Structure formats: structure tokens, C-alpha cells
mmCIF file of C-alpha atoms and ligand atoms in Angstrom:
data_model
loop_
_atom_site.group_PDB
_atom_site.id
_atom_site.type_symbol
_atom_site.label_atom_id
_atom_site.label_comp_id
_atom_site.label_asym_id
_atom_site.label_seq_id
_atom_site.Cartn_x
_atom_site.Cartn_y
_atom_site.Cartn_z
ATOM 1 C CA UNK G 27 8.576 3.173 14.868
ATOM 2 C CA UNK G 28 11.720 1.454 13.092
ATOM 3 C CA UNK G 29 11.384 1.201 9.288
ATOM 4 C CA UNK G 30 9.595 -1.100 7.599
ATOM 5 C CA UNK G 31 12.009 -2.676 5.486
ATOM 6 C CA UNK G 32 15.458 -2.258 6.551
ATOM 7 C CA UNK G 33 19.038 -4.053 6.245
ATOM 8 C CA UNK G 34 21.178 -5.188 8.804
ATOM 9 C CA UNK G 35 24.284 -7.474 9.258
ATOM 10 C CA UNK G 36 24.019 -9.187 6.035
ATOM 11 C CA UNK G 37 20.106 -9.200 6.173
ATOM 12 C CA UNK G 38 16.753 -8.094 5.414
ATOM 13 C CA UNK G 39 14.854 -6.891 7.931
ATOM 14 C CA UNK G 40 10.795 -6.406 8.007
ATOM 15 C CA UNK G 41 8.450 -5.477 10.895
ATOM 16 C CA UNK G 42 5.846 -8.929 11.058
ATOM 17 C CA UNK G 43 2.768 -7.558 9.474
ATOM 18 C CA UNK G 44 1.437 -11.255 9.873
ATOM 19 C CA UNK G 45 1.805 -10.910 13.767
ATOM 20 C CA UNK G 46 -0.162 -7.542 13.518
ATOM 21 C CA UNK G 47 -1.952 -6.495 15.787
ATOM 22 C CA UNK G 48 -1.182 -9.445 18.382
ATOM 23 C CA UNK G 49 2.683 -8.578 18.138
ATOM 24 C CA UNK G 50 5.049 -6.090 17.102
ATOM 25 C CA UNK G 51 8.167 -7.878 16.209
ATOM 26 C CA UNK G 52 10.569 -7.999 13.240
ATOM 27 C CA UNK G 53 11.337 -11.105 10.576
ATOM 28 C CA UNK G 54 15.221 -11.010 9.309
ATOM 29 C CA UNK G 55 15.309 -12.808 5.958
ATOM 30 C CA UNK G 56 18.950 -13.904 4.942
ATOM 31 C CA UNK G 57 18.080 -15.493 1.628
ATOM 32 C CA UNK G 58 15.943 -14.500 -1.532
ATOM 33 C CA UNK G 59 13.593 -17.831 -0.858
ATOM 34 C CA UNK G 60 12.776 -16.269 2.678
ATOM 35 C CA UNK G 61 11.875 -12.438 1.102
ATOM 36 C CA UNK G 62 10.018 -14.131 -1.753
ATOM 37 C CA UNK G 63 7.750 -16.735 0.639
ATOM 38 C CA UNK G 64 7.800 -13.213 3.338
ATOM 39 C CA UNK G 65 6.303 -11.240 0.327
ATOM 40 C CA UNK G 66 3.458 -14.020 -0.908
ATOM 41 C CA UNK G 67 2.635 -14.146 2.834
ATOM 42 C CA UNK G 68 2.094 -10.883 3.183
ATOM 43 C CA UNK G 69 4.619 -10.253 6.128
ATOM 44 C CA UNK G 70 5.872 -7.788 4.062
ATOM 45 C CA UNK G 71 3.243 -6.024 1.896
ATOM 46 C CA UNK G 72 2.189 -2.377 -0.018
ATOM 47 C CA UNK G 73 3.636 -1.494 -2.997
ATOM 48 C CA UNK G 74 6.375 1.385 -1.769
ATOM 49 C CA UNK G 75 7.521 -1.165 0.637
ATOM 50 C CA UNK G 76 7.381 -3.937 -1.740
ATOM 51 C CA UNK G 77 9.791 -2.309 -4.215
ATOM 52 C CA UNK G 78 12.376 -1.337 -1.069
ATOM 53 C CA UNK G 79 12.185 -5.040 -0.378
ATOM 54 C CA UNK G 80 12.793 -6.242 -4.252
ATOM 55 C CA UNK G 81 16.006 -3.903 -4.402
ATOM 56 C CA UNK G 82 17.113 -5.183 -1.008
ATOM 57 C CA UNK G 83 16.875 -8.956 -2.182
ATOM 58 C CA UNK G 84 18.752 -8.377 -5.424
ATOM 59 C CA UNK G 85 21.544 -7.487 -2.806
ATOM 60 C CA UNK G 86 21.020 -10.579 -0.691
ATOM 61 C CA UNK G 87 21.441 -12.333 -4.032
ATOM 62 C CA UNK G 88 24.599 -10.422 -5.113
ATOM 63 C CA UNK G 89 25.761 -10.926 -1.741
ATOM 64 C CA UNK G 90 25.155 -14.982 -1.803
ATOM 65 C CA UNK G 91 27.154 -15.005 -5.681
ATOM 66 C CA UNK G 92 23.961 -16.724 -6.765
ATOM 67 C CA UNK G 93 22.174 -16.666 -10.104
ATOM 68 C CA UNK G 94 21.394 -12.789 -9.908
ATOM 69 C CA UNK G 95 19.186 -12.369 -12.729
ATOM 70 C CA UNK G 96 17.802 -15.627 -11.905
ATOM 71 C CA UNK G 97 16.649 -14.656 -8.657
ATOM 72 C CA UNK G 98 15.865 -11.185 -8.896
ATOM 73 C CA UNK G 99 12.845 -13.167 -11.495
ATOM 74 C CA UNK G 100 11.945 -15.107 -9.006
ATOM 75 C CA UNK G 101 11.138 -11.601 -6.424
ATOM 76 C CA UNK G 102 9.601 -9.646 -9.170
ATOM 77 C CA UNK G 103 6.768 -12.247 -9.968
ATOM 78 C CA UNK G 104 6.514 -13.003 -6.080
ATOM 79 C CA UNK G 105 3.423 -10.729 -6.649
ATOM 80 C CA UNK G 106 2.514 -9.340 -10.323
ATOM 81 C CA UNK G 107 0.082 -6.190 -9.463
ATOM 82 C CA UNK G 108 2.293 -3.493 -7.637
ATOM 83 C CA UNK G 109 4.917 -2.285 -10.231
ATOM 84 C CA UNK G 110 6.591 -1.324 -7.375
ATOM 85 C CA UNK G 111 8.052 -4.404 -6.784
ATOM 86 C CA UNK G 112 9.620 -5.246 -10.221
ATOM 87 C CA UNK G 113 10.300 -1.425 -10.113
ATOM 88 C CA UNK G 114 13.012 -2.126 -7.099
ATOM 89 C CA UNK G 115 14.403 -5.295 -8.473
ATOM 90 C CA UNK G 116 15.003 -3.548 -11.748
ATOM 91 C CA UNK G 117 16.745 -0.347 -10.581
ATOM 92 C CA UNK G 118 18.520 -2.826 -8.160
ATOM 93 C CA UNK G 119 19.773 -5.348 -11.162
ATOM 94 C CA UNK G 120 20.900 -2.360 -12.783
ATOM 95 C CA UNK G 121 23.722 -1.761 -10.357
ATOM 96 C CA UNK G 122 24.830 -5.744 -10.060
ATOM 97 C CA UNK G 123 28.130 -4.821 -12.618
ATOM 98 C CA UNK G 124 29.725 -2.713 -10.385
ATOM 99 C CA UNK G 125 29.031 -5.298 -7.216
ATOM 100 C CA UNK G 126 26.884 -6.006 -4.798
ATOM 101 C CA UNK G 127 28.471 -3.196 -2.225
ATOM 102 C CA UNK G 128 26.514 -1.323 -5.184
ATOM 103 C CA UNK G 129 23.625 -2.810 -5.382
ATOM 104 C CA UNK G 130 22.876 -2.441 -1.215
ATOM 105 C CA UNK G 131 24.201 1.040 -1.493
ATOM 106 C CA UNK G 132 21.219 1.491 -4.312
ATOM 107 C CA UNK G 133 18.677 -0.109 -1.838
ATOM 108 C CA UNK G 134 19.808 1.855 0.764
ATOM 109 C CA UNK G 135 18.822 5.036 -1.062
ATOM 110 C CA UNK G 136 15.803 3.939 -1.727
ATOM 111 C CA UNK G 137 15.009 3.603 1.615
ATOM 112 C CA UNK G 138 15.971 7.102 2.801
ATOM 113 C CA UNK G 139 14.023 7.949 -0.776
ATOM 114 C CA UNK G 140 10.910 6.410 -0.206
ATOM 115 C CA UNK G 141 9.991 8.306 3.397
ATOM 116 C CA UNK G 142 11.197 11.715 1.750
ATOM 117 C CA UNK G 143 8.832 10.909 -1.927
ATOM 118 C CA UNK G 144 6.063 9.873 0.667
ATOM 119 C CA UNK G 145 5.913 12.619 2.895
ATOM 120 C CA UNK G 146 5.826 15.292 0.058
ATOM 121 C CA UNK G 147 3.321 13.392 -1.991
ATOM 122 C CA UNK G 148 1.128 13.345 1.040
ATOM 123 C CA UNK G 149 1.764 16.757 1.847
ATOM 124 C CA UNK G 150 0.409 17.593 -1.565
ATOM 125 C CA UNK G 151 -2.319 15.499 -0.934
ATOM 126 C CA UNK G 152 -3.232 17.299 2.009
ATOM 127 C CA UNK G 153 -3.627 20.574 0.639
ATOM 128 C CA UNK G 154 -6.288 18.935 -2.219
ATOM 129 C CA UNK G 155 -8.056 17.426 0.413
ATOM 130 C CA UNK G 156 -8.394 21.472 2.181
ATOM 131 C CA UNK G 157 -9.204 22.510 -1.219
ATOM 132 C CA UNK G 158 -11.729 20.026 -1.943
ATOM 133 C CA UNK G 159 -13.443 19.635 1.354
ATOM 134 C CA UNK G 160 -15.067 22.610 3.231
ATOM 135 C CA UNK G 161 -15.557 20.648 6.500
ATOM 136 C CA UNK G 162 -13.520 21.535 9.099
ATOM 137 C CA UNK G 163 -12.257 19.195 11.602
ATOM 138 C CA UNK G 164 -12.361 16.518 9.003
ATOM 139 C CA UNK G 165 -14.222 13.138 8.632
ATOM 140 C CA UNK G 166 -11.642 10.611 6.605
ATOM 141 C CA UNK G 167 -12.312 6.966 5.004
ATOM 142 C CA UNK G 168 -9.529 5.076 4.111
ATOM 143 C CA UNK G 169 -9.078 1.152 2.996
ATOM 144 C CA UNK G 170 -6.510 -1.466 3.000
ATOM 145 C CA UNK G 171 -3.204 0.284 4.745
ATOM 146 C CA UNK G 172 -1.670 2.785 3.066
ATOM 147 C CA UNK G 173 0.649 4.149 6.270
ATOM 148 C CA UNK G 174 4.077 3.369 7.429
ATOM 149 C CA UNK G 175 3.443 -0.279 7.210
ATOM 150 C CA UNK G 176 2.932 -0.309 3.646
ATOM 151 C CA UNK G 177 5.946 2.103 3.037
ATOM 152 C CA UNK G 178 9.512 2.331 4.400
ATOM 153 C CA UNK G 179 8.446 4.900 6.590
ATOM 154 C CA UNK G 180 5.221 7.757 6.398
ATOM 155 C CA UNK G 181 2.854 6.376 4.322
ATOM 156 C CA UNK G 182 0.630 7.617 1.170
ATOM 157 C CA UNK G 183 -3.173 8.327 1.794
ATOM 158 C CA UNK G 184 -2.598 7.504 5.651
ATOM 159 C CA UNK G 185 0.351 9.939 5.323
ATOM 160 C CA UNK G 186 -2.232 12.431 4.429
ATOM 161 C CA UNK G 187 -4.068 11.902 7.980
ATOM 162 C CA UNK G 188 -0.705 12.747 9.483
ATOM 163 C CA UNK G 189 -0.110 15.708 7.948
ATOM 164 C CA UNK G 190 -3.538 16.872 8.825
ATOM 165 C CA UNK G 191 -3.144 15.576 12.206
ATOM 166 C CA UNK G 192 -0.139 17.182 13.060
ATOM 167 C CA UNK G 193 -2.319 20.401 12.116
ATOM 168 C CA UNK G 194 -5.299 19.514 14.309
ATOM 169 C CA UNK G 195 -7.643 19.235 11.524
ATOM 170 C CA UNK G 196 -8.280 15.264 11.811
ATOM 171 C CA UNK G 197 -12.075 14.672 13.648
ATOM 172 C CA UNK G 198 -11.934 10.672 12.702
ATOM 173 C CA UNK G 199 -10.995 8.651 10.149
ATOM 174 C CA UNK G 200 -13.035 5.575 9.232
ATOM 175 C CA UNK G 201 -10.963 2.576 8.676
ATOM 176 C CA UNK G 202 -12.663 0.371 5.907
ATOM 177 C CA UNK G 203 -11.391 -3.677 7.682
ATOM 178 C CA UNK G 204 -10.444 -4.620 4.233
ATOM 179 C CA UNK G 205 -11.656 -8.153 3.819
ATOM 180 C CA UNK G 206 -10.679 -10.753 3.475
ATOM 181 C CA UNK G 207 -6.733 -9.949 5.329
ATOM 182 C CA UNK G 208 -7.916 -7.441 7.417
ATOM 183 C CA UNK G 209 -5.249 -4.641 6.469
ATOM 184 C CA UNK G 210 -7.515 -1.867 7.440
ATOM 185 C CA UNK G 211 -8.482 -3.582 10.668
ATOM 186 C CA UNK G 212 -5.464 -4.965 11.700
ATOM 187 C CA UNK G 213 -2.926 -2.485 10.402
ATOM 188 C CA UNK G 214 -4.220 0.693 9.661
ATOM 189 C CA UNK G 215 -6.420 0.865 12.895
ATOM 190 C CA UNK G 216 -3.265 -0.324 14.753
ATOM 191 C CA UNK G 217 -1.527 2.740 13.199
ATOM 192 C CA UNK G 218 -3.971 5.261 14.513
ATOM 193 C CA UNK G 219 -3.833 3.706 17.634
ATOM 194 C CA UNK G 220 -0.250 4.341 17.898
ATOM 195 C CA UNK G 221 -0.709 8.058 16.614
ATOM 196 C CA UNK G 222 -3.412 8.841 18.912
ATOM 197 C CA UNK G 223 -6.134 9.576 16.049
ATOM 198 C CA UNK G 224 -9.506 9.322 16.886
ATOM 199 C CA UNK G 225 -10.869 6.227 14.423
ATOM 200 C CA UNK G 226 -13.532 3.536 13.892
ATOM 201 C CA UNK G 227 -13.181 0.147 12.112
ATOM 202 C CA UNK G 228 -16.355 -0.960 9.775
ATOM 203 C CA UNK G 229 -16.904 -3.471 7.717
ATOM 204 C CA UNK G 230 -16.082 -2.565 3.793
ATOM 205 C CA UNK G 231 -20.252 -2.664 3.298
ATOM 206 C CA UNK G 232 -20.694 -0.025 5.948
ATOM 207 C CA UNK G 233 -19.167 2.325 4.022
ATOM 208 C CA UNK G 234 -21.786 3.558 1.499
ATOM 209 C CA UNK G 235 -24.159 3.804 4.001
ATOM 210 C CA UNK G 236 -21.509 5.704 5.948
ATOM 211 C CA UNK G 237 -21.466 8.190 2.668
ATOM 212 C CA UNK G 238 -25.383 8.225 2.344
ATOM 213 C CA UNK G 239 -25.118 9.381 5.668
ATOM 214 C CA UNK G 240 -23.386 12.441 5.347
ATOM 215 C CA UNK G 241 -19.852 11.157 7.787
ATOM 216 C CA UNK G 242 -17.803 11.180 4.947
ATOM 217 C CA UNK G 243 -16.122 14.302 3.990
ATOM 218 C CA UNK G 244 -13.413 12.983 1.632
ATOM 219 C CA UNK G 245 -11.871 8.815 1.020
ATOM 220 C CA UNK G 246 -8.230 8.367 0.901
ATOM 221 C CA UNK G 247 -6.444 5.615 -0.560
ATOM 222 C CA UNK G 248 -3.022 4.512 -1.941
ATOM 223 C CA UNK G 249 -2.824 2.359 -5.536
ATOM 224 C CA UNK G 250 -0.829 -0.772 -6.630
ATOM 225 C CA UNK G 251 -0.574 0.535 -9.981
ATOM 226 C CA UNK G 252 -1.679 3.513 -12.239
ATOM 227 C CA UNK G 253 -2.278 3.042 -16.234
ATOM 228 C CA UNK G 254 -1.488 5.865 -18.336
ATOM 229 C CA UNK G 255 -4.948 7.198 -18.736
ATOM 230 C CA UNK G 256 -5.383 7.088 -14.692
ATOM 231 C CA UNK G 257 -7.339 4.161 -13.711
ATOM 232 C CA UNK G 258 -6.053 2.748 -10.390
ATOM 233 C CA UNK G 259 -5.515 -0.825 -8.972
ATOM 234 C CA UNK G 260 -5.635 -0.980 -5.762
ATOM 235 C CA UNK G 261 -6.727 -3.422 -3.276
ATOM 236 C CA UNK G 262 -10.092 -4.989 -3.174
ATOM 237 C CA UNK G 263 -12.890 -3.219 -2.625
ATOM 238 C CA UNK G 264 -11.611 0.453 -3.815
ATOM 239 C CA UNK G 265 -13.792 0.510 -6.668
ATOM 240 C CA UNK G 266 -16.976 -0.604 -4.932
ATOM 241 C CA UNK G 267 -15.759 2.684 -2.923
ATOM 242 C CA UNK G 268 -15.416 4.832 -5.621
ATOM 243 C CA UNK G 269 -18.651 4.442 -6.893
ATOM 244 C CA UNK G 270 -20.328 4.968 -3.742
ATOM 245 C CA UNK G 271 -18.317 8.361 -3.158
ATOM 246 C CA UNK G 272 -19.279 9.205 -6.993
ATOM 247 C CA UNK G 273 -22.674 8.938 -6.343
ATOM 248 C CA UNK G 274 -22.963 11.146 -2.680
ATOM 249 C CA UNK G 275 -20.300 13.914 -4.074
ATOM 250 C CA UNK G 276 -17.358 12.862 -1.702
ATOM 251 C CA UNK G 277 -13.800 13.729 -3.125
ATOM 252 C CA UNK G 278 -11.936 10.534 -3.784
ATOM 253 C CA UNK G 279 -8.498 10.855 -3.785
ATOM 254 C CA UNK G 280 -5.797 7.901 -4.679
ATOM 255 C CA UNK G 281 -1.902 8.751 -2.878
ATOM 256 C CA UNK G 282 1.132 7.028 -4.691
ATOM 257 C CA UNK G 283 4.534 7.758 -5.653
ATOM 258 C CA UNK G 284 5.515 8.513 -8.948
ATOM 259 C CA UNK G 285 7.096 4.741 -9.120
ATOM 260 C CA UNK G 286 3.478 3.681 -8.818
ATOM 261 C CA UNK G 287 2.888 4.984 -12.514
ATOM 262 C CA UNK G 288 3.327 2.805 -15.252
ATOM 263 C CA UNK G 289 3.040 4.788 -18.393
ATOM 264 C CA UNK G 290 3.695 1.427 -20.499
ATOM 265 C CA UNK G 291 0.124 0.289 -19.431
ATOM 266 C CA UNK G 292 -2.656 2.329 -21.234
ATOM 267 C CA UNK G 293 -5.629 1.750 -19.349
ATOM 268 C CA UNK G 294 -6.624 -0.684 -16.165
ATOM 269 C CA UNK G 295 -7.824 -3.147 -18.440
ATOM 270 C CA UNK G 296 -4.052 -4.139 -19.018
ATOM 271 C CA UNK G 297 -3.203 -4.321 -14.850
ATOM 272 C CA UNK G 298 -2.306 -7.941 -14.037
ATOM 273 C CA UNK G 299 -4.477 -8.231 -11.013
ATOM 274 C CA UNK G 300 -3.062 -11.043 -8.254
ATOM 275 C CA UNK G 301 -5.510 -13.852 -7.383
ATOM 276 C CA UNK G 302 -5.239 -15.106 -4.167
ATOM 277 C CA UNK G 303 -5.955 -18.720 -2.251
ATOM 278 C CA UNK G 304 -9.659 -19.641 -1.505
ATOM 279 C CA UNK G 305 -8.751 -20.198 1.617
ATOM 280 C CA UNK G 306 -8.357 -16.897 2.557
ATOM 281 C CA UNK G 307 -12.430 -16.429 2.143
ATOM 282 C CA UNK G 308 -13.698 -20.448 2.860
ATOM 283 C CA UNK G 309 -11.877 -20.278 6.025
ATOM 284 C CA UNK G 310 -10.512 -17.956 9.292
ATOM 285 C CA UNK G 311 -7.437 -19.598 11.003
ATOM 286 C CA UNK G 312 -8.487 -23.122 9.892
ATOM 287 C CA UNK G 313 -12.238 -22.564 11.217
ATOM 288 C CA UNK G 314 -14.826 -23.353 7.837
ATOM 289 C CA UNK G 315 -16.548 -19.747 6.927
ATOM 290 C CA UNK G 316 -17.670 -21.499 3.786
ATOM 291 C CA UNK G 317 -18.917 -24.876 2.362
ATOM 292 C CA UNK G 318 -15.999 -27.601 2.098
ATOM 293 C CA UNK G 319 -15.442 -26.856 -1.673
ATOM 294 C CA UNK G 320 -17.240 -23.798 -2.555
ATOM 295 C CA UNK G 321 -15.804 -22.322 -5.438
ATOM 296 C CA UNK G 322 -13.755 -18.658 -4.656
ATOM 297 C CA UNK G 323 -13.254 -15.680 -6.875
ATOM 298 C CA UNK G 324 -10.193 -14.081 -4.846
ATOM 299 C CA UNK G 325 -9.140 -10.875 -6.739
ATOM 300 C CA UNK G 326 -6.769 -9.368 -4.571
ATOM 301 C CA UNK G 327 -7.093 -6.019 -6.503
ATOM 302 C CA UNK G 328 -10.024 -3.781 -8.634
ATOM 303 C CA UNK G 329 -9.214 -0.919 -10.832
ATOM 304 C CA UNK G 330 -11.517 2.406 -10.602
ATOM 305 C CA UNK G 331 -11.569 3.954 -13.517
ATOM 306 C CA UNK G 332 -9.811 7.631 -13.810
ATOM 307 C CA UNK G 333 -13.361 9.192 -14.425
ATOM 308 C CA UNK G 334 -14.362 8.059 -10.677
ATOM 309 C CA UNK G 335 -10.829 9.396 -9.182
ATOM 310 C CA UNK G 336 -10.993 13.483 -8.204
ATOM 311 C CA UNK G 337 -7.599 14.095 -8.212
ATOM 312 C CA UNK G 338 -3.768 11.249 -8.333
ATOM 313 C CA UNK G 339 -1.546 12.568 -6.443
ATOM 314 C CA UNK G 340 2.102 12.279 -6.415
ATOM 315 C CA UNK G 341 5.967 13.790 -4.948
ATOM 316 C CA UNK G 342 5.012 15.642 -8.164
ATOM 317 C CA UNK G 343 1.314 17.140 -7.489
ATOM 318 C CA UNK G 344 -1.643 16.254 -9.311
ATOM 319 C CA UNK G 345 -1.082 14.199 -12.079
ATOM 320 C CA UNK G 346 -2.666 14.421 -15.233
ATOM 321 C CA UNK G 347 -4.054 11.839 -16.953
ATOM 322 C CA UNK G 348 -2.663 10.689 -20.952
ATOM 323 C CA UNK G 349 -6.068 10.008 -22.762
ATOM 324 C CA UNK G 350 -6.074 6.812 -24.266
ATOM 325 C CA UNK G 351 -4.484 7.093 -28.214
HETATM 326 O O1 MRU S 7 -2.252 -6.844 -0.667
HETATM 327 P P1 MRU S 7 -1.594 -5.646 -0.073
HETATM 328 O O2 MRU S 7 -1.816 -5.497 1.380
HETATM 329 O O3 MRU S 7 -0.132 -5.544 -0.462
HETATM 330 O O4 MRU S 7 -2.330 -4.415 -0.790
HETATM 331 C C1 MRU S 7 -1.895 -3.119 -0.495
HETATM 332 C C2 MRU S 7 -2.737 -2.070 -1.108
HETATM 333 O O5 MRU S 7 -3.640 -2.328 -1.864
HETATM 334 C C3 MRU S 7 -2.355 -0.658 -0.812
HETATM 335 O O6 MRU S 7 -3.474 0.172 -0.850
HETATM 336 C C4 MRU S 7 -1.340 -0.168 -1.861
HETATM 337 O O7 MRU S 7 -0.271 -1.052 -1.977
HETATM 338 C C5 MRU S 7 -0.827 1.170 -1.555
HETATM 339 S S1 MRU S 7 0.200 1.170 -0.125
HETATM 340 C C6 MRU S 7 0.846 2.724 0.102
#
């Protein structure tokens, strides 16, 4: 599969995850209002590959001689919860004085970057999992996507299913749909597809009773950010997850690279979390799932708490968590 987020002749250029599953086909975005309205709609979406698209657009804004700082604003608050997005922009701005040959050259690296910090944070993440799990061929539950679609290339906690794939040691993963965008249906399941691992979609409710059930052996999933102390955001729905896997002993284990840590945010409580359109839940490509004017509460993120999380893990290994002062 090509990358992600890539750059060609004078462009951005992002695999559709709008068009997903129906489609596989690429967007090129030649100005910073096309990334921006790519990255509210989602087309391009997860926070690695959010912060290889931030750096990228600084350059398409050094390129165009524009307001620079001005613009590379404008990408950073496209969407406030991933750091990794204001992450990219800001290593990215911090090239601009020497050009923007510079600045692409920066993004550039972080592409190659990304794949390489992926696949050895997942590898880690892999060997916790064989640690923490006796169960062999393994029973996986993931949420939201978390695989090559929401990274330049590889993946975080779907990473992890590759790496245990590769070994044989994969029996099925269970592919939360992630409502209300359908990431885990319509990306993640897509993904396995492509892979050739053995999966099943269910609806974010099933899984609890998938737990209580005993078809669990560990849950996977990426973050949008990580406070100091180790609470997670990530999207809807993780924490609901969390608690479940708490309470029947499954290992829960959040994927991320170290750019997904911000140690200037102390706990969760502190983690902007995104609120999306009520639209999204009142209706399903224009069809009414909802009362005209019901009133929506559209968090597109939760935070789980560090003391539900088993083990963060990183390009560095388990991280440990700074108590809160
Ligand atoms: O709203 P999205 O699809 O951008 O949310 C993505 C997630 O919540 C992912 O789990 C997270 O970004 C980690 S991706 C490796």
C-alpha cells in the first residue's frame, strides 16, 4: 500500500479515507485551505498521520510565500485533541528561516520517521502482549483505526497485530465499528482484509459482552494524546472499553509514539477533547437516525485514566507514568 500522507510535484498527497471502503483512491491537496477542510473531514485522520500532514502543509505554505505563521495556525487548530498535529506544524515552522526546500526536506523525514518509530513501538508492544497474555493463537480487540491508515505507514496497536501475524500467533482480532464514523468498520476491517487476518466487526456495545465471554485475550488501541501522569485520549468509546477489560482481567494496552506524549499536560482532565457535528449521530448520509432537532453530545474523544491502562507503550518501551505533583 502507498503511504498515507505523501508529497508529490508540489503537493500533498493522502489516500481518501472518506471513500473507504467503497474506493481506494488518493486526494492531492495543493493549498493549506484544502489540507485543513481534508483534515476536519476526516480524509486524512489519526494522530501520527495528522502530524506528517501538519509539517507537510507548513511546506505548501512556504512554498505559496503566504502568511507562514499565519497558516501553519490555521492547520494546528484544524483539530485540537491529537498533539500530533500541532507537533508537525511546530517542528515544521521551525525550519521556515532557512526556506521552504527546508521545511519539505523536514516533512520528508518525518515521513520515513514515522513508519520506522511505529514499527519498533509496536514491536515492543508485541512482546507485552506475549508477556501478558498466556493464550496462544491470540484473540485481539481493537477500536477506531490505529493501522497504516492512521499513520504514514505500519500503524500503532494494529501494528501490533502485524507483528504477531507475521509470527502466526494472530487467531482473530475483533474490530470494535467505532461509532459514529465507522473507523473500525470501515478502515480497520478493510485493513485486515487486505492482510489476510482472520477478523469480525461488532458493534462498540458487543464488546463487554465479548469480554464477559471469555474471547478476549488482550484490547489494543492507539491514543490522541497522553498527560503526564498517563491517562489517554483516544477516540470515543476507549474508556467505556477500559472499564469493561478492568473488570474481566483483560490486559489493555494503549500504542503511540513518543510524539503522542505531552508532558506539559498533567492529567486527562487538561486534554482539549474535539466536539464534533450532530449530524454525524441525527443522521446517516442525509437519512434522519434521530428526531429533527434532538439535541447531540458529540465527543469525538474520552480519556481512560492511567490506573485502567496495563502498560503505554512507545519507540521507547513501556513508559512510566509522572505522578501528579
Ligand atoms: O477521529 P480520528 O479517526 O482521527 O481518531 C483516531 C483515533 O482515535 C486513533 O485511535 C488515534 O489517533 C491513534 S492512531 C494511531
Amino acid at each position: 500500500m502507498r503511504r498515507t500522507v505523501d508529497w508529490a510535484d508540489g503537493a500533498v498527497v493522502i489516500i481518501d479515507q472518506v471513500a473507504l471502503p467503497r474506493e481506494y483512491r488518493t486526494c492531492t491537496l495543493r493549498t493549506v485551505d484544502e489540507l485543513v477542510d481534508a483534515i476536519r473531514r476526516l480524509a486524512v485522520r489519526g494522530a501520527p498521520a495528522l502530524g506528517a500532514a501538519g509539517a507537510l502543509g507548513v511546506a505548501l505554505a512556504a512554498f505559496a510565500g503566504s502568511d507562514v505563521p499565519g497558516a501553519a495556525e490555521k492547520i494546528a487548530a484544524a483539530r485540537p485533541t491529537a498533539v500530533n498535529l500541532r507537533w508537525g506544524v511546530t517542528r515544521a515552522l521551525a525550519t521556515l528561516d532557512d526556506g521552504p526546500e527546508a521545511v519539505l526536506a523536514l516533512g520528508r523525514a518525518m515521513l520515513d520517521e514515522d513508519e520506522r518509530l511505529n514499527r519498533t513501538a509496536s514491536g515492543h508492544a508485541a512482546q507485552v502482549v506475549l508477556r501478558e497474555c498466556a493464550r496462544r493463537p491470540l484473540r485481539l480487540l481493537t477500536h477506531c483505526n490505529t493501522g497504516h491508515l492512521a499513520t504514514v505507514a505500519w500503524g500503532t496497536a494494529l501494528g501490533v497485530v502485524w507483528h504477531l501475524h507475521e509470527r502466526g500467533l494472530v487467531e482473530s482480532v475483533l474490530v470494535d465499528e467505532t461509532r459514529p464514523l465507522l473507523q473500525g468498520a470501515r478502515l480497520t476491517a478493510w485493513e485486515l482484509a487486505q492482510a489476510g487476518v482472520p477478523h469480525h466487526v461488532q458493534a462498540d456495545g458487543a464488546a463487554a459482552f465479548a469480554m464477559a465471554r471469555g474471547l478476549v485475550d488482550c484490547v489494543l488501541v492507539g491514543a490522541d494524546r497522553i498527560a503526564a501522569n498517563g491517562d489517554v485520549a483516544n477516540k470515543i468509546g476507549t474508556y467505556g472499553l477500559a472499564i469493561a477489560a478492568a473488570h474481566h482481567g483483560v490486559p489493555f494496552v494503549v500504542v503511540a509514539p513518543e510524539s503522542t506524549v505531552d508532558t506539559s499536560i498533567a492529567t486527562g482532565a487538561d486534554i482539549v477533547i474535539e466536539e464534533r457535528s450532530a449530524a454525524e449521530l441525527t443522521e446517516f448520509h442525509g437519512i434522519p437516525t434521530a428526531p429533527a432537532g434532538s439535541d447531540v453530545f458529540n465527543p469525538a474523544f474520552d480519556v481512560t485514566p492511567a490506573s485502567l491502562v496495563t502498560a503505554v507503550v512507545t519507540e521507547n518501551g513501556v513508559r512510566t507514568p509522572q505522578p501528579t505533583p
